[in-house]
Amino acid sequence: MTQPFTVKAPPLELPEPGDASVAADPLAVAAPPLNPALTPADEPPAARLGRRLLWILGGLVAAAVLVDLASIGYGAIVQPTATGIAWGLVYLAAVACAAVLIGRQVAAIRRLEAIGMIRAEADGIVAGVPTGGSAGAAAGELFGELDRLYAQRADTAWSHARYAEARGDAIDAGDRLALFEETVVAPLDARAVEAITRTARRTAVFTAISPFVALDVAVTLWRAVILLRAIAEIYGARASGLAAMGLLRRVLGQVALAGGLEATHEMTTELLGGGITARVSTRIGQGVVNGLFMIRLGVGAMDACRPCGFRRVARPKVLDLARRSLSVLRQTPAA
Amino acid sequence: MATDPPSDTSDDTPPPSPREEGLLGRTTDAVTGALTDAAAGVGSLIGGVAGGVAGLAEGVAGRVVRSVDELGETTLRLGVTGLARSGKTVFTTALVDHLLRPDRLRGLAAVAEGRYRAAVLRPQPDDDTPRFDFEAHRDAISAGTWPRPTRRLSQLRVSIRYTPKSFWARQLGDTRTLNLDIVDYPGEWLSDLGLLAMDYAAWCRAVWPLLEANDPAAAEWQALTRATDPAGPQDEALARRLAGGFRAWIVGAAADDWAVRRIAPGRFHDPGDLAGSPLLTFAPLRPDAGEPGRETLWRLMERRFDSYKRYVHTQFFKAQFARLDRQIVLVDLPGLVAQEGAGLGAFTALLDDVLRCFRYGRAPWPWSLVSRRIDRVAFAATKADLVPSDQHDRMTGFLDALLFAGMNRARFDRAAVRTLALAALRTTSEQTVRRDGAAHLCLRGRPEGEAEEVLHHPGSFPAGPDHLGDAAQFRPLAFAPPATLGGGRALPHARLDHALEQLIGDALT
């Protein structure tokens, strides 16, 4: 691009106090915050609540592990065999591994940038003036953030370049955001959907064949966290604030439900003496439940990690994804 | 709505006087002209009624024939309303070009949703109107020049094929066709619509105050007009001198004085075949001379003024404007503001006169078959590419304030109204420049008549018509079309897609 040859002196007036029309001038210099000490504390209450939920979740998992350990340990005490003790050790090692793996995933997610502010700004712009040309200070900041997130990444550089080519046409912030969604975000959506269906399928199949309650819970939890991380990485940012808390609560609820359902079913089959078919169909039902949960969680994560809401691109439907990924279970009962 | 031709001239038929017999060569014109006028006057009483019925029948028949012709096709007439140099021709050219090549029309829902198939140019419905020379204008723009001012009326039809949005409509046929008829005409003619509401006396009263300002170029004519006695004899030579001076005055002054443009008969600018006809041989006379008698110069001028109005009404208004379905009003806001508000009131008054002539809203069902009304209007502040985009809100606000009365009437009549800042052809790109510690969004483009690009900041656009004290802070620069517009690419624009969505978006569903 050639450099400008002439710059005409802009006859701009300085903002005058009390003049509303001048104050509305987007070119006016933004005033610094009055008192930096008055800025809100770093940690919002939502994050604190989220941490508490994390503790509760950890406690729940620990409880599940203890239940399993107790049953294994009871067997080892009543009939102390080498096999029983070995099982116990293996189990402990597996649980420790799972804890480490999950912890690393969570840490990786925490390293990504929170996207909540960008989302809020984008939604504000869309909700604001749909026609006016207010590519004002807020919009400029928003698009700067988006560029920072996606222009340098190798996997989005190409689509971002296409967006950068066309964005001169989109003068209004709403138009530009729509263009961004179509060119840059839509390919990421496709990848996120792919990740969701893959995870859902694997979770469903594993749940259908897993032998232990706690293992089931741990693997589901692990996969959920991996999925969250994958989606966050696809969009280059993690959910923050309330969205993150919502996701966490969803994971928590599902884990509790999975454990509870499993225990109940196990007990009923024990009591009623169901045959192998009943047992298998129960496991498959559990697989479907966990797969569906994974899809719902994934779509929620997409919603939370996306830099803008679903406007031009349609939100993926849970049922469509379920049909695509969970049909694999239909073949399983025959086996 | 003052569109009825006057019908009270029948008693003014002048019997040829001895004096006129003597001046046979020069008065023949006047006599025949007067006789013709009188005949037309007698006829107009009957013709007014009969014409109404006949017009109605013609309208119904025309629509039936056309409906059979274009079975399953929708036709919309788009009126591009703008005074001279508001960018009608460029707008029409760009509009057609984008419809043919919809790559840059993301804001048009049919394009964004992938339902827009293609558009082609088709023969226009009116065989007696010249075709809008789209290709020539497009070539001029591609070559980096602006199209020349429009001198005559022309028409073009674009046919758009699209897929309907609703499921049931798709079952009837997977595609539909929308015919869009666009008319281009000289902007000077628009002031004629304001004249339709006046009679000759009112017109003279409107012109007279403008003669107070002494224009050195027209001093001789002004003196002659002041000295002429409206009750004097019907002297054709005098009439021609008066009309000639009047024409020279309005053509000379029209470039910069909106008040003069408001009362200027449009055909005086470019008479074409009408040059020298009695239709264009009239001029204002002193309006305060009391009731003039028969066979006076005043009566002669009055008859011709009425004939002119009748001509405009049938040729221009009825033929082109009475049948519009959609309308876009173009206002060259940067140009208007750059004049530092001189004549802003007169401009608003002129445009308001024009807007009063249109019928807005939606006729109820049986009437909607024969009567057409404008149900969607876009008010566009054009040449938005001369203002940085962070000030476009101000342009829109300015236009809202300026044309509030007209917009309000259209809204009241249930038309959908939208205001936007528009550049049919964008000549600039934007770039932020740091200067004196502040960031300014600047325009980058090639000024007209220069070879190299510059970065330009026009200053602050005034927040409204009552902020014109700031107008000195705003200095737009005239840019030429970018040199790289050929090569089959769609032209750059600003919000033309939004304008189209407002105008025809509902017809493409």
Tab-separated table of N, CA, C and O in Angstrom, chain B residues 76-80 88 91-93 95-96 99 121 124-125 129-132 153-158 179-185 320 324 328 500:
chain	number	residue	atom	x	y	z
B	76	LEU	N	-42.243	-3.214	-9.963
B	76	LEU	CA	-42.183	-2.073	-9.076
B	76	LEU	C	-41.551	-0.915	-9.822
B	76	LEU	O	-40.564	-1.094	-10.530
B	77	ARG	N	-42.128	0.257	-9.659
B	77	ARG	CA	-41.510	1.464	-10.222
B	77	ARG	C	-40.801	2.195	-9.100
B	77	ARG	O	-41.402	2.563	-8.105
B	78	LEU	N	-39.517	2.360	-9.297
B	78	LEU	CA	-38.712	3.044	-8.287
B	78	LEU	C	-38.477	4.476	-8.726
B	78	LEU	O	-37.987	4.714	-9.827
B	79	GLY	N	-38.854	5.414	-7.893
B	79	GLY	CA	-38.629	6.820	-8.198
B	79	GLY	C	-37.366	7.297	-7.509
B	79	GLY	O	-37.234	7.173	-6.295
B	80	VAL	N	-36.441	7.808	-8.281
B	80	VAL	CA	-35.228	8.381	-7.705
B	80	VAL	C	-35.432	9.891	-7.702
B	80	VAL	O	-35.400	10.524	-8.750
B	88	LYS	N	-28.315	11.473	-8.892
B	88	LYS	CA	-29.318	10.516	-9.386
B	88	LYS	C	-28.725	9.550	-10.396
B	88	LYS	O	-28.939	8.346	-10.314
B	91	PHE	N	-26.312	7.183	-8.830
B	91	PHE	CA	-27.060	6.236	-8.008
B	91	PHE	C	-27.706	5.172	-8.885
B	91	PHE	O	-27.600	3.978	-8.611
B	92	THR	N	-28.389	5.602	-9.933
B	92	THR	CA	-29.072	4.641	-10.791
B	92	THR	C	-28.074	3.690	-11.439
B	92	THR	O	-28.300	2.472	-11.486
B	93	THR	N	-26.959	4.239	-11.926
B	93	THR	CA	-25.949	3.391	-12.552
B	93	THR	C	-25.413	2.373	-11.553
B	93	THR	O	-25.337	1.171	-11.853
B	95	LEU	N	-26.758	1.340	-8.784
B	95	LEU	CA	-27.824	0.413	-8.387
B	95	LEU	C	-27.971	-0.716	-9.389
B	95	LEU	O	-27.998	-1.897	-9.034
B	96	VAL	N	-28.043	-0.349	-10.663
B	96	VAL	CA	-28.212	-1.362	-11.697
B	96	VAL	C	-26.985	-2.275	-11.731
B	96	VAL	O	-27.100	-3.508	-11.809
B	99	LEU	N	-27.138	-4.704	-8.910
B	99	LEU	CA	-28.158	-5.734	-9.076
B	99	LEU	C	-27.689	-6.788	-10.061
B	99	LEU	O	-27.962	-7.978	-9.913
B	121	LEU	N	-30.929	-6.999	-17.684
B	121	LEU	CA	-31.624	-5.822	-18.198
B	121	LEU	C	-32.626	-6.292	-19.234
B	121	LEU	O	-32.315	-7.129	-20.065
B	124	GLN	N	-37.623	-1.884	-21.577
B	124	GLN	CA	-38.502	-1.170	-20.659
B	124	GLN	C	-39.925	-1.181	-21.192
B	124	GLN	O	-40.151	-1.413	-22.375
B	125	PRO	N	-40.912	-0.943	-20.314
B	125	PRO	CA	-42.308	-1.035	-20.754
B	125	PRO	C	-42.748	0.126	-21.648
B	125	PRO	O	-43.573	-0.076	-22.535
B	129	THR	N	-40.108	6.232	-24.380
B	129	THR	CA	-39.113	6.872	-23.521
B	129	THR	C	-37.732	6.328	-23.874
B	129	THR	O	-37.587	5.126	-24.070
B	130	PRO	N	-36.732	7.207	-23.930
B	130	PRO	CA	-35.385	6.708	-24.230
B	130	PRO	C	-34.897	5.770	-23.132
B	130	PRO	O	-35.342	5.854	-21.991
B	131	ARG	N	-33.991	4.891	-23.514
B	131	ARG	CA	-33.455	3.954	-22.538
B	131	ARG	C	-32.344	4.643	-21.754
B	131	ARG	O	-31.570	5.417	-22.297
B	132	PHE	N	-32.280	4.354	-20.472
B	132	PHE	CA	-31.202	4.879	-19.634
B	132	PHE	C	-29.893	4.257	-20.116
B	132	PHE	O	-29.771	3.034	-20.179
B	153	LEU	N	-35.192	12.694	-20.041
B	153	LEU	CA	-35.753	11.610	-19.261
B	153	LEU	C	-35.394	10.271	-19.893
B	153	LEU	O	-35.407	10.144	-21.116
B	154	SER	N	-35.047	9.297	-19.084
B	154	SER	CA	-34.763	7.975	-19.638
B	154	SER	C	-35.168	6.919	-18.620
B	154	SER	O	-35.364	7.220	-17.448
B	155	GLN	N	-35.278	5.704	-19.095
B	155	GLN	CA	-35.879	4.644	-18.284
B	155	GLN	C	-35.122	3.344	-18.477
B	155	GLN	O	-34.507	3.125	-19.521
B	156	LEU	N	-35.171	2.495	-17.471
B	156	LEU	CA	-34.500	1.196	-17.579
B	156	LEU	C	-35.271	0.188	-16.745
B	156	LEU	O	-35.843	0.527	-15.718
B	157	ARG	N	-35.275	-1.059	-17.212
B	157	ARG	CA	-35.916	-2.117	-16.435
B	157	ARG	C	-34.891	-3.193	-16.099
B	157	ARG	O	-34.205	-3.699	-16.982
B	158	VAL	N	-34.815	-3.511	-14.825
B	158	VAL	CA	-33.975	-4.614	-14.373
B	158	VAL	C	-34.906	-5.721	-13.899
B	158	VAL	O	-35.824	-5.460	-13.127
B	179	ASN	N	-39.599	-7.202	-11.588
B	179	ASN	CA	-39.154	-6.192	-12.552
B	179	ASN	C	-39.063	-4.854	-11.847
B	179	ASN	O	-40.013	-4.395	-11.230
B	180	LEU	N	-37.908	-4.248	-11.930
B	180	LEU	CA	-37.703	-2.952	-11.292
B	180	LEU	C	-37.516	-1.914	-12.385
B	180	LEU	O	-36.575	-1.994	-13.165
B	181	ASP	N	-38.450	-0.970	-12.463
B	181	ASP	CA	-38.354	0.107	-13.458
B	181	ASP	C	-37.791	1.354	-12.791
B	181	ASP	O	-38.307	1.807	-11.775
B	182	ILE	N	-36.745	1.874	-13.372
B	182	ILE	CA	-36.114	3.064	-12.804
B	182	ILE	C	-36.116	4.163	-13.855
B	182	ILE	O	-35.895	3.898	-15.035
B	183	VAL	N	-36.357	5.384	-13.406
B	183	VAL	CA	-36.405	6.519	-14.320
B	183	VAL	C	-35.345	7.536	-13.916
B	183	VAL	O	-35.174	7.819	-12.740
B	184	ASP	N	-34.614	8.030	-14.886
B	184	ASP	CA	-33.643	9.087	-14.634
B	184	ASP	C	-34.101	10.337	-15.387
B	184	ASP	O	-34.656	10.242	-16.486
B	185	TYR	N	-33.893	11.500	-14.806
B	185	TYR	CA	-34.381	12.746	-15.420
B	185	TYR	C	-33.546	13.889	-14.853
B	185	TYR	O	-32.912	13.736	-13.809
B	320	GLN	N	-44.735	9.897	-15.089
B	320	GLN	CA	-43.632	9.310	-14.358
B	320	GLN	C	-43.859	9.188	-12.857
B	320	GLN	O	-43.470	8.215	-12.242
B	324	LEU	N	-45.593	5.724	-8.995
B	324	LEU	CA	-44.443	5.131	-8.306
B	324	LEU	C	-44.891	4.178	-7.198
B	324	LEU	O	-45.923	4.371	-6.584
B	328	ILE	N	-36.779	6.782	-3.480
B	328	ILE	CA	-35.613	7.174	-2.706
B	328	ILE	C	-35.372	8.658	-2.964
B	328	ILE	O	-35.416	9.112	-4.100
B	500	LEU	N	-31.250	-0.643	-0.773
B	500	LEU	CA	-31.995	-1.607	-1.584
B	500	LEU	C	-32.896	-2.472	-0.717
B	500	LEU	O	-34.025	-2.782	-1.105
